[in-house]
PDB file of C-alpha atoms and ligand atoms in Angstrom:
ATOM      1  CA  MET A 299     -11.900  13.439   4.085  1.00 63.00           C
ATOM      2  CA  GLN A 300      -8.977  14.643   1.781  1.00 88.00           C
ATOM      3  CA  SER A 301      -6.286  12.358   3.572  1.00 96.00           C
ATOM      4  CA  ILE A 302      -5.738   9.914   5.717  1.00 97.00           C
ATOM      5  CA  LEU A 303      -2.392   7.521   6.198  1.00 98.00           C
ATOM      6  CA  ILE A 304      -3.125   4.007   7.667  1.00 98.00           C
ATOM      7  CA  THR A 305       0.303   2.347   9.113  1.00 98.00           C
ATOM      8  CA  GLY A 306       0.623  -1.492   8.766  1.00 98.00           C
ATOM      9  CA  CYS A 307      -1.239  -2.193   5.429  1.00 98.00           C
ATOM     10  CA  ASN A 308       0.037  -5.068   3.895  1.00 98.00           C
ATOM     11  CA  ARG A 309      -2.080  -7.687   4.999  1.00 98.00           C
ATOM     12  CA  GLY A 310      -4.697  -7.417   8.136  1.00 98.00           C
ATOM     13  CA  LEU A 311      -6.782  -4.800   8.733  1.00 98.00           C
ATOM     14  CA  GLY A 312      -4.928  -2.100   7.394  1.00 98.00           C
ATOM     15  CA  LEU A 313      -5.291  -4.064   3.529  1.00 98.00           C
ATOM     16  CA  GLY A 314      -9.366  -4.443   4.410  1.00 98.00           C
ATOM     17  CA  LEU A 315      -8.947  -0.809   5.057  1.00 97.00           C
ATOM     18  CA  VAL A 316      -7.208   0.931   2.490  1.00 97.00           C
ATOM     19  CA  ARG A 317      -9.314  -1.938  -0.200  1.00 96.00           C
ATOM     20  CA  GLN A 318     -12.872  -0.950   1.591  1.00 95.00           C
ATOM     21  CA  ILE A 319     -11.261   2.951   1.303  1.00 95.00           C
ATOM     22  CA  ILE A 320     -11.097   2.221  -2.803  1.00 93.00           C
ATOM     23  CA  GLU A 321     -14.507   0.879  -3.022  1.00 89.00           C
ATOM     24  CA  LYS A 322     -15.802   4.006  -1.898  1.00 77.00           C
ATOM     25  CA  THR A 323     -18.147   6.094  -3.802  1.00 64.00           C
ATOM     26  CA  ALA A 324     -16.172   8.732  -5.841  1.00 62.00           C
ATOM     27  CA  SER A 325     -17.658  11.544  -3.099  1.00 60.00           C
ATOM     28  CA  SER A 326     -16.394  10.744  -0.333  1.00 67.00           C
ATOM     29  CA  ARG A 327     -12.983   8.517  -1.438  1.00 69.00           C
ATOM     30  CA  PRO A 328     -10.277  10.793   0.486  1.00 75.00           C
ATOM     31  CA  ARG A 329      -8.425  12.709  -2.350  1.00 82.00           C
ATOM     32  CA  ASN A 330      -5.040  10.774  -0.715  1.00 94.00           C
ATOM     33  CA  VAL A 331      -4.550   7.385   0.604  1.00 97.00           C
ATOM     34  CA  ILE A 332      -0.745   6.728   2.119  1.00 98.00           C
ATOM     35  CA  ALA A 333      -1.475   3.262   2.425  1.00 98.00           C
ATOM     36  CA  THR A 334       2.499   2.145   4.996  1.00 98.00           C
ATOM     37  CA  CYS A 335       4.439  -1.095   4.821  1.00 98.00           C
ATOM     38  CA  ARG A 336       7.397  -2.217   6.335  1.00 98.00           C
ATOM     39  CA  ASP A 337       8.743  -4.297   2.514  1.00 97.00           C
ATOM     40  CA  VAL A 338       7.286  -3.089   0.047  1.00 94.00           C
ATOM     41  CA  ASN A 339       8.104  -6.730  -1.937  1.00 93.00           C
ATOM     42  CA  LYS A 340       5.637  -8.830   0.750  1.00 93.00           C
ATOM     43  CA  ALA A 341       2.970  -6.478  -0.505  1.00 97.00           C
ATOM     44  CA  ALA A 342       1.140  -8.014  -3.801  1.00 97.00           C
ATOM     45  CA  GLU A 343      -2.225  -6.956  -3.370  1.00 97.00           C
ATOM     46  CA  LEU A 344      -1.202  -3.407  -1.729  1.00 98.00           C
ATOM     47  CA  GLN A 345       0.302  -2.822  -5.091  1.00 98.00           C
ATOM     48  CA  GLU A 346      -2.173  -3.856  -7.200  1.00 97.00           C
ATOM     49  CA  ILE A 347      -4.345  -1.506  -5.575  1.00 97.00           C
ATOM     50  CA  ALA A 348      -2.024   1.129  -5.900  1.00 97.00           C
ATOM     51  CA  LYS A 349      -1.767   0.234  -9.459  1.00 97.00           C
ATOM     52  CA  LYS A 350      -5.402   0.952 -10.351  1.00 96.00           C
ATOM     53  CA  HIS A 351      -6.212   3.815  -8.187  1.00 95.00           C
ATOM     54  CA  PRO A 352      -3.366   6.527  -8.204  1.00 94.00           C
ATOM     55  CA  ASN A 353      -5.174   8.546  -5.257  1.00 95.00           C
ATOM     56  CA  VAL A 354      -3.644   5.178  -2.744  1.00 97.00           C
ATOM     57  CA  HIS A 355       0.550   5.801  -1.820  1.00 98.00           C
ATOM     58  CA  ILE A 356       2.630   3.268  -0.712  1.00 98.00           C
ATOM     59  CA  LEU A 357       5.395   4.511   1.517  1.00 98.00           C
ATOM     60  CA  LYS A 358       7.854   2.337   3.804  1.00 98.00           C
ATOM     61  CA  LEU A 359       7.441   2.502   7.293  1.00 98.00           C
ATOM     62  CA  ASP A 360       8.717   0.589  10.170  1.00 98.00           C
ATOM     63  CA  ILE A 361       6.867   1.693  13.266  1.00 98.00           C
ATOM     64  CA  ARG A 362      10.076   1.078  15.371  1.00 98.00           C
ATOM     65  CA  ASN A 363      12.740   2.938  13.299  1.00 98.00           C
ATOM     66  CA  THR A 364      11.693   6.724  15.209  1.00 97.00           C
ATOM     67  CA  GLU A 365      14.891   8.036  13.169  1.00 97.00           C
ATOM     68  CA  GLN A 366      13.728   7.578  10.260  1.00 97.00           C
ATOM     69  CA  PHE A 367      10.890   9.741  10.753  1.00 98.00           C
ATOM     70  CA  GLU A 368      11.613  13.242   9.291  1.00 98.00           C
ATOM     71  CA  GLY A 369      12.487  11.932   6.176  1.00 98.00           C
ATOM     72  CA  PHE A 370       8.969  10.344   6.116  1.00 98.00           C
ATOM     73  CA  VAL A 371       7.508  13.379   7.167  1.00 98.00           C
ATOM     74  CA  GLU A 372       9.027  14.452   4.125  1.00 98.00           C
ATOM     75  CA  GLU A 373       7.078  11.993   1.948  1.00 98.00           C
ATOM     76  CA  VAL A 374       4.056  12.947   3.248  1.00 98.00           C
ATOM     77  CA  GLU A 375       4.213  16.345   2.951  1.00 98.00           C
ATOM     78  CA  ALA A 376       4.813  16.236  -0.251  1.00 97.00           C
ATOM     79  CA  ILE A 377       1.873  14.033  -1.645  1.00 97.00           C
ATOM     80  CA  VAL A 378      -0.599  15.949   1.276  1.00 96.00           C
ATOM     81  CA  GLY A 379       0.662  19.462   0.293  1.00 95.00           C
ATOM     82  CA  PRO A 380      -1.151  22.298   1.610  1.00 95.00           C
ATOM     83  CA  ALA A 381      -4.139  20.511   2.806  1.00 95.00           C
ATOM     84  CA  GLY A 382      -2.128  18.371   5.750  1.00 97.00           C
ATOM     85  CA  LEU A 383      -3.288  15.037   6.680  1.00 97.00           C
ATOM     86  CA  ASN A 384      -6.448  14.462   7.935  1.00 97.00           C
ATOM     87  CA  ILE A 385      -6.437  11.081   9.582  1.00 97.00           C
ATOM     88  CA  LEU A 386      -3.788   9.715  11.202  1.00 98.00           C
ATOM     89  CA  PHE A 387      -4.826   6.041  11.333  1.00 98.00           C
ATOM     90  CA  ASN A 388      -1.833   3.991  13.591  1.00 98.00           C
ATOM     91  CA  ASN A 389      -2.972   0.343  12.369  1.00 98.00           C
ATOM     92  CA  ALA A 390       0.683  -1.386  12.702  1.00 98.00           C
ATOM     93  CA  GLY A 391       0.986  -4.027  15.551  1.00 98.00           C
ATOM     94  CA  TYR A 392       2.587  -6.904  17.268  1.00 98.00           C
ATOM     95  CA  ALA A 393       1.489  -9.398  19.510  1.00 97.00           C
ATOM     96  CA  PRO A 394       3.869 -12.001  20.578  1.00 96.00           C
ATOM     97  CA  LYS A 395       2.700 -15.507  21.803  1.00 89.00           C
ATOM     98  CA  SER A 396       3.279 -17.286  24.938  1.00 76.00           C
ATOM     99  CA  THR A 397       3.308 -14.693  27.345  1.00 78.00           C
ATOM    100  CA  ARG A 398       1.999 -15.692  31.244  1.00 92.00           C
ATOM    101  CA  ILE A 399       3.966 -14.146  33.974  1.00 95.00           C
ATOM    102  CA  ASN A 400       6.225 -18.121  34.163  1.00 94.00           C
ATOM    103  CA  SER A 401       6.705 -16.885  30.315  1.00 94.00           C
ATOM    104  CA  VAL A 402       7.175 -13.653  29.467  1.00 96.00           C
ATOM    105  CA  LYS A 403      10.430 -12.426  28.538  1.00 96.00           C
ATOM    106  CA  ALA A 404      11.708  -8.760  28.719  1.00 96.00           C
ATOM    107  CA  GLU A 405      12.577  -8.713  25.296  1.00 96.00           C
ATOM    108  CA  GLN A 406       9.309  -9.128  24.264  1.00 96.00           C
ATOM    109  CA  LEU A 407       8.022  -6.326  26.511  1.00 97.00           C
ATOM    110  CA  ALA A 408      10.056  -4.103  24.785  1.00 98.00           C
ATOM    111  CA  GLU A 409       9.649  -5.164  21.064  1.00 98.00           C
ATOM    112  CA  THR A 410       6.297  -5.122  21.929  1.00 98.00           C
ATOM    113  CA  PHE A 411       6.349  -1.096  23.376  1.00 98.00           C
ATOM    114  CA  THR A 412       8.586  -0.133  20.590  1.00 98.00           C
ATOM    115  CA  THR A 413       5.900  -1.256  18.043  1.00 98.00           C
ATOM    116  CA  ASN A 414       2.793  -0.501  19.286  1.00 98.00           C
ATOM    117  CA  THR A 415       3.202   1.974  22.099  1.00 98.00           C
ATOM    118  CA  ILE A 416       6.176   3.922  21.361  1.00 98.00           C
ATOM    119  CA  GLY A 417       5.990   4.280  17.573  1.00 98.00           C
ATOM    120  CA  PRO A 418       2.534   5.077  17.074  1.00 98.00           C
ATOM    121  CA  ILE A 419       3.325   8.141  19.810  1.00 98.00           C
ATOM    122  CA  MET A 420       6.551   9.562  17.562  1.00 98.00           C
ATOM    123  CA  LEU A 421       4.382   9.398  14.494  1.00 98.00           C
ATOM    124  CA  THR A 422       2.056  10.847  15.988  1.00 98.00           C
ATOM    125  CA  LYS A 423       4.391  13.538  17.114  1.00 98.00           C
ATOM    126  CA  ALA A 424       5.981  13.606  14.048  1.00 98.00           C
ATOM    127  CA  LEU A 425       3.068  14.236  11.789  1.00 98.00           C
ATOM    128  CA  LEU A 426       1.643  16.690  14.265  1.00 98.00           C
ATOM    129  CA  PRO A 427       2.632  19.736  11.925  1.00 98.00           C
ATOM    130  CA  LEU A 428       0.565  18.347   8.373  1.00 98.00           C
ATOM    131  CA  LEU A 429      -2.473  17.283  10.905  1.00 98.00           C
ATOM    132  CA  LYS A 430      -2.842  20.808  12.592  1.00 97.00           C
ATOM    133  CA  ARG A 431      -2.388  21.964   9.119  1.00 96.00           C
ATOM    134  CA  ALA A 432      -5.203  20.194   8.216  1.00 96.00           C
ATOM    135  CA  ALA A 433      -7.109  21.333  11.126  1.00 96.00           C
ATOM    136  CA  ASN A 434      -7.012  24.821   9.850  1.00 93.00           C
ATOM    137  CA  ASP A 435      -9.667  24.298   8.052  1.00 88.00           C
ATOM    138  CA  LYS A 436     -12.772  24.001   9.768  1.00 85.00           C
ATOM    139  CA  ASN A 437     -14.967  22.386   7.146  1.00 83.00           C
ATOM    140  CA  LYS A 438     -12.681  19.258   7.346  1.00 87.00           C
ATOM    141  CA  ILE A 439     -11.950  17.151   9.736  1.00 90.00           C
ATOM    142  CA  SER A 440      -8.315  16.074  11.340  1.00 96.00           C
ATOM    143  CA  ALA A 441      -8.570  12.899  14.101  1.00 98.00           C
ATOM    144  CA  ILE A 442      -5.932  10.669  14.818  1.00 98.00           C
ATOM    145  CA  VAL A 443      -7.382   7.172  15.457  1.00 98.00           C
ATOM    146  CA  ASN A 444      -5.323   4.739  17.716  1.00 98.00           C
ATOM    147  CA  MET A 445      -5.772   1.089  16.770  1.00 98.00           C
ATOM    148  CA  THR A 446      -6.070  -0.809  19.990  1.00 98.00           C
ATOM    149  CA  SER A 447      -7.801  -3.422  21.676  1.00 98.00           C
ATOM    150  CA  ILE A 448     -10.068  -4.728  24.490  1.00 98.00           C
ATOM    151  CA  LEU A 449      -7.563  -6.503  25.726  1.00 97.00           C
ATOM    152  CA  GLY A 450      -5.600  -3.190  26.637  1.00 98.00           C
ATOM    153  CA  SER A 451      -8.742  -2.603  28.868  1.00 98.00           C
ATOM    154  CA  ILE A 452      -7.822  -2.535  32.617  1.00 98.00           C
ATOM    155  CA  ALA A 453     -11.793  -2.291  33.272  1.00 97.00           C
ATOM    156  CA  SER A 454     -12.274  -5.791  31.442  1.00 97.00           C
ATOM    157  CA  ASN A 455      -9.013  -7.590  32.400  1.00 97.00           C
ATOM    158  CA  THR A 456     -10.747 -11.002  33.612  1.00 97.00           C
ATOM    159  CA  ASP A 457      -8.034 -13.079  32.104  1.00 95.00           C
ATOM    160  CA  GLY A 458      -5.006 -11.565  33.260  1.00 95.00           C
ATOM    161  CA  GLY A 459      -1.730 -13.274  30.924  1.00 96.00           C
ATOM    162  CA  LEU A 460      -0.757 -11.289  27.768  1.00 96.00           C
ATOM    163  CA  TYR A 461       1.657  -9.085  29.521  1.00 97.00           C
ATOM    164  CA  PRO A 462       3.299  -7.523  26.849  1.00 97.00           C
ATOM    165  CA  TYR A 463       0.374  -6.863  24.441  1.00 98.00           C
ATOM    166  CA  ARG A 464      -1.760  -5.727  27.293  1.00 98.00           C
ATOM    167  CA  CYS A 465       0.113  -3.242  28.606  1.00 98.00           C
ATOM    168  CA  SER A 466       1.007  -2.089  25.362  1.00 98.00           C
ATOM    169  CA  LYS A 467      -2.317  -1.294  23.746  1.00 98.00           C
ATOM    170  CA  ALA A 468      -3.250   0.116  27.766  1.00 98.00           C
ATOM    171  CA  ALA A 469      -0.525   1.975  27.303  1.00 98.00           C
ATOM    172  CA  VAL A 470      -1.840   3.317  23.914  1.00 98.00           C
ATOM    173  CA  ASN A 471      -5.092   4.014  25.407  1.00 98.00           C
ATOM    174  CA  MET A 472      -3.393   6.275  28.077  1.00 98.00           C
ATOM    175  CA  ALA A 473      -1.793   8.587  25.392  1.00 98.00           C
ATOM    176  CA  THR A 474      -4.615   8.655  23.001  1.00 98.00           C
ATOM    177  CA  LYS A 475      -6.246  10.745  26.076  1.00 98.00           C
ATOM    178  CA  SER A 476      -3.710  12.742  27.037  1.00 98.00           C
ATOM    179  CA  LEU A 477      -3.165  13.773  23.182  1.00 98.00           C
ATOM    180  CA  SER A 478      -6.977  14.028  23.346  1.00 98.00           C
ATOM    181  CA  VAL A 479      -6.116  16.632  26.157  1.00 98.00           C
ATOM    182  CA  ASP A 480      -3.595  18.591  24.563  1.00 98.00           C
ATOM    183  CA  LEU A 481      -4.726  18.803  20.738  1.00 98.00           C
ATOM    184  CA  LYS A 482      -8.466  19.684  21.924  1.00 96.00           C
ATOM    185  CA  ASN A 483      -7.286  23.119  20.887  1.00 96.00           C
ATOM    186  CA  ASP A 484      -5.617  22.624  17.599  1.00 96.00           C
ATOM    187  CA  GLY A 485      -9.272  21.623  16.852  1.00 96.00           C
ATOM    188  CA  ILE A 486      -7.854  17.841  16.204  1.00 98.00           C
ATOM    189  CA  ILE A 487      -9.624  14.707  17.257  1.00 98.00           C
ATOM    190  CA  VAL A 488      -8.225  12.215  19.190  1.00 98.00           C
ATOM    191  CA  THR A 489      -9.812   8.278  19.634  1.00 98.00           C
ATOM    192  CA  CYS A 490      -9.250   4.911  20.109  1.00 98.00           C
ATOM    193  CA  ILE A 491     -10.561   2.088  18.795  1.00 98.00           C
ATOM    194  CA  HIS A 492     -11.132  -2.129  18.730  1.00 98.00           C
ATOM    195  CA  PRO A 493     -11.858  -4.011  16.140  1.00 98.00           C
ATOM    196  CA  GLY A 494     -13.566  -6.977  17.343  1.00 98.00           C
ATOM    197  CA  TRP A 495     -11.851 -10.431  17.243  1.00 98.00           C
ATOM    198  CA  VAL A 496     -10.979 -10.650  13.555  1.00 98.00           C
ATOM    199  CA  LYS A 497      -9.590 -13.392  11.833  1.00 98.00           C
ATOM    200  CA  THR A 498      -5.849 -12.411  10.635  1.00 98.00           C
ATOM    201  CA  ASP A 499      -2.110 -13.452  10.708  1.00 97.00           C
ATOM    202  CA  MET A 500      -3.011 -11.813  15.081  1.00 97.00           C
ATOM    203  CA  GLY A 501      -6.637 -12.918  15.456  1.00 97.00           C
ATOM    204  CA  GLY A 502      -5.863 -16.601  14.126  1.00 97.00           C
ATOM    205  CA  SER A 503      -8.877 -18.516  12.443  1.00 97.00           C
ATOM    206  CA  ASN A 504     -10.974 -18.925  15.647  1.00 97.00           C
ATOM    207  CA  ALA A 505     -11.818 -14.944  15.363  1.00 98.00           C
ATOM    208  CA  PRO A 506     -15.485 -14.653  15.402  1.00 98.00           C
ATOM    209  CA  MET A 507     -15.033 -11.444  12.911  1.00 98.00           C
ATOM    210  CA  ASP A 508     -14.294 -11.136   9.345  1.00 98.00           C
ATOM    211  CA  VAL A 509     -11.437  -8.418   7.884  1.00 98.00           C
ATOM    212  CA  ASP A 510     -14.522  -7.048   5.621  1.00 97.00           C
ATOM    213  CA  VAL A 511     -16.928  -6.846   8.984  1.00 97.00           C
ATOM    214  CA  SER A 512     -14.850  -5.128  10.942  1.00 98.00           C
ATOM    215  CA  CYS A 513     -13.172  -2.493   8.629  1.00 97.00           C
ATOM    216  CA  THR A 514     -17.020  -1.793   7.546  1.00 96.00           C
ATOM    217  CA  GLY A 515     -17.583  -0.538  11.322  1.00 97.00           C
ATOM    218  CA  LEU A 516     -13.836   1.406  11.507  1.00 97.00           C
ATOM    219  CA  LEU A 517     -14.593   3.329   8.365  1.00 96.00           C
ATOM    220  CA  ASN A 518     -18.079   4.127   9.385  1.00 95.00           C
ATOM    221  CA  PHE A 519     -16.642   5.366  12.822  1.00 96.00           C
ATOM    222  CA  ILE A 520     -14.252   7.086  11.158  1.00 95.00           C
ATOM    223  CA  ASP A 521     -17.021   8.793   8.641  1.00 93.00           C
ATOM    224  CA  ASN A 522     -18.981   9.728  11.401  1.00 93.00           C
ATOM    225  CA  LEU A 523     -15.756  11.270  13.955  1.00 95.00           C
ATOM    226  CA  SER A 524     -16.932  14.333  15.887  1.00 94.00           C
ATOM    227  CA  LYS A 525     -16.104  16.038  18.969  1.00 95.00           C
ATOM    228  CA  GLU A 526     -18.146  13.852  20.736  1.00 96.00           C
ATOM    229  CA  GLN A 527     -15.491  10.858  20.294  1.00 96.00           C
ATOM    230  CA  ASN A 528     -12.877  13.157  21.351  1.00 98.00           C
ATOM    231  CA  GLY A 529     -10.596  11.227  24.343  1.00 98.00           C
ATOM    232  CA  LYS A 530     -12.549   8.142  24.730  1.00 98.00           C
ATOM    233  CA  PHE A 531     -12.081   4.545  24.012  1.00 98.00           C
ATOM    234  CA  PHE A 532     -14.687   2.336  20.962  1.00 98.00           C
ATOM    235  CA  GLN A 533     -15.389  -0.343  19.381  1.00 98.00           C
ATOM    236  CA  TRP A 534     -15.876  -1.192  15.463  1.00 97.00           C
ATOM    237  CA  ASP A 535     -19.765  -0.998  15.966  1.00 97.00           C
ATOM    238  CA  GLY A 536     -19.071   2.801  17.814  1.00 96.00           C
ATOM    239  CA  LYS A 537     -19.980   1.166  21.013  1.00 98.00           C
ATOM    240  CA  GLU A 538     -18.239   2.805  24.070  1.00 98.00           C
ATOM    241  CA  LEU A 539     -15.824   1.126  25.975  1.00 98.00           C
ATOM    242  CA  PRO A 540     -14.568   1.119  29.478  1.00 97.00           C
ATOM    243  CA  TRP A 541     -10.891   2.180  30.438  1.00 98.00           C
TER     244      TRP A 541
HETATM  245  N1  NAP B 186      -7.322  -9.454  15.148  1.00 90.91           N
HETATM  246  C1  NAP B 186      -7.732  -8.830  15.758  1.00 90.91           C
HETATM  247  O1  NAP B 186      -8.330  -9.675  16.653  1.00 90.91           O
HETATM  248  C2  NAP B 186      -7.355  -7.777  16.549  1.00 90.91           C
HETATM  249  C3  NAP B 186      -8.036  -7.478  18.025  1.00 90.91           C
HETATM  250  C4  NAP B 186      -8.063  -6.129  18.580  1.00 90.91           C
HETATM  251  C5  NAP B 186      -6.743  -5.106  18.268  1.00 90.91           C
HETATM  252  N2  NAP B 186      -6.254  -5.720  16.798  1.00 90.91           N
HETATM  253  C6  NAP B 186      -4.977  -4.366  16.546  1.00 90.91           C
HETATM  254  O2  NAP B 186      -5.326  -4.462  15.036  1.00 90.91           O
HETATM  255  C7  NAP B 186      -3.917  -3.796  14.610  1.00 90.91           C
HETATM  256  C8  NAP B 186      -4.109  -4.430  13.113  1.00 90.91           C
HETATM  257  O3  NAP B 186      -3.589  -6.076  13.290  1.00 90.91           O
HETATM  258  P1  NAP B 186      -3.965  -7.348  12.452  1.00 90.91           P
HETATM  259  O4  NAP B 186      -5.096  -8.316  13.722  1.00 90.91           O
HETATM  260  O5  NAP B 186      -4.401  -6.797  11.420  1.00 90.91           O
HETATM  261  O6  NAP B 186      -2.650  -7.647  12.804  1.00 90.91           O
HETATM  262  P2  NAP B 186      -1.429  -8.563  11.371  1.00 90.91           P
HETATM  263  O7  NAP B 186      -2.713  -9.296  10.398  1.00 90.91           O
HETATM  264  O8  NAP B 186      -0.840  -9.467  12.556  1.00 90.91           O
HETATM  265  O9  NAP B 186      -1.333  -7.244  10.711  1.00 90.91           O
HETATM  266  C9  NAP B 186      -0.157  -6.494  11.053  1.00 90.91           C
HETATM  267  C10 NAP B 186       0.436  -5.463  10.415  1.00 90.91           C
HETATM  268  O10 NAP B 186       1.051  -4.415  11.376  1.00 90.91           O
HETATM  269  C11 NAP B 186       2.329  -4.620  10.733  1.00 90.91           C
HETATM  270  N3  NAP B 186       3.736  -4.287  11.495  1.00 90.91           N
HETATM  271  C12 NAP B 186       4.158  -4.813  12.781  1.00 90.91           C
HETATM  272  N4  NAP B 186       5.606  -5.113  13.115  1.00 90.91           N
HETATM  273  C13 NAP B 186       5.599  -3.258  12.448  1.00 90.91           C
HETATM  274  C14 NAP B 186       6.518  -2.897  12.468  1.00 90.91           C
HETATM  275  N5  NAP B 186       7.168  -2.997  13.484  1.00 90.91           N
HETATM  276  N6  NAP B 186       6.373  -0.968  11.551  1.00 90.91           N
HETATM  277  C15 NAP B 186       5.850  -1.275  10.749  1.00 90.91           C
HETATM  278  N7  NAP B 186       4.750  -2.329  10.606  1.00 90.91           N
HETATM  279  C16 NAP B 186       4.638  -3.065  11.424  1.00 90.91           C
HETATM  280  C17 NAP B 186       1.964  -5.931   9.667  1.00 90.91           C
HETATM  281  O11 NAP B 186       3.657  -5.846   8.900  1.00 90.91           O
HETATM  282  P3  NAP B 186       4.704  -6.698   8.741  1.00 90.91           P
HETATM  283  O12 NAP B 186       3.871  -7.811   7.910  1.00 90.91           O
HETATM  284  O13 NAP B 186       5.540  -5.983   8.055  1.00 90.91           O
HETATM  285  O14 NAP B 186       4.957  -7.740   9.953  1.00 90.91           O
HETATM  286  C18 NAP B 186       1.074  -5.858   9.357  1.00 90.91           C
HETATM  287  O15 NAP B 186       0.674  -5.133   8.866  1.00 90.91           O
HETATM  288  C19 NAP B 186      -3.277  -4.001  15.536  1.00 90.91           C
HETATM  289  O16 NAP B 186      -2.670  -2.979  16.023  1.00 90.91           O
HETATM  290  C20 NAP B 186      -3.692  -4.910  16.317  1.00 90.91           C
HETATM  291  O17 NAP B 186      -3.375  -4.714  17.512  1.00 90.91           O
HETATM  292  C21 NAP B 186      -6.675  -6.835  16.207  1.00 90.91           C
END
C-alpha cells in the first residue's frame, strides 16, 4: 500500500487505525498516511504519532465543508504526487442521541446526513482523480472503503428507531454500490465495512469490542482487498453482511 487517507483520526477508530498502521513492519507500511481531523489542537495523540513518524501527515478537514475540498485535494496531491492515492477510508461519522420517532428532529437528520453521507460522497468525488491515478499502476491497489454500520442494514433492522444514523448509513451503503458500478472499469474497488460495536465515544462503554481488536480486523481486510469485495458490505472480520 503506497498511501492511505483516513478521515476522523483524532479519536476512536480513526486514531486506532493510524496507531496500528505505523506499528506495522516497515515493508508493509504505507509510504504516506494522511490522517485528517477537524481540530488539530484536539488531536494530541495524533500529533505525537506524526512527530515520531514523518510518513504520517495530519490535514485539517471538516467533512461537512464541501466548499473547502478543492484546496484539501491540492494538499493531498502535494503529499502523494504522481503515484496518486491508493486508499480512501471514509471513517469520520456522527450519531445523535434520542432519535426515536417521537423525538427525532429535522436538524438531527440534516446534520447526520451532511456528515455521514453527503461529506463522504463529495470527498470521494473530489479525490477521484488521485484515486484513478493510483489505479493506473496495476501492481498496486486503488480502493474506497466506506465505514458504515450494521445499523444501516435494512435486512438486519429489527429494533427500529435511530432515524438519522440508520438512514444516513443505509444511504452510504447505496453510494458504495453505485460507486462500485461506476468505478469498476477504472480498476477502483469500492466496499463498505461495519467495524463491530466498539468502545469509542460513539459506541459507548458497554460496547463489547476494543478499538484495537476492531482495527486489526479492519486493516487485515484492507490488506487483503481484491476485486472480489467490490460493491459488497462486510464487517470487521471479513464476513459479508446483508444489505
Ligand atoms: N463505535 C462503534 O460501535 C461503531 C459501530 C458502527 C459504525 N461505526 C462507525 O465508525 C466510524 C468511526 O466511529 P467511532 O466509533 O470512532 O466514533 P467517535 O469516537 O465518535 O469518532 C468520530 C470521529 O469522526 C469525526 N467527525 C465527526 N464529525 C466530523 C466532521 N463533520 N468532519 C470531520 N470529522 C468528523 C470526529 O472528530 P471530532 O473529534 O472533531 O468530532 C472523530 O474523529 C463512524 O463512521 C461510525 O459511524 C462505529
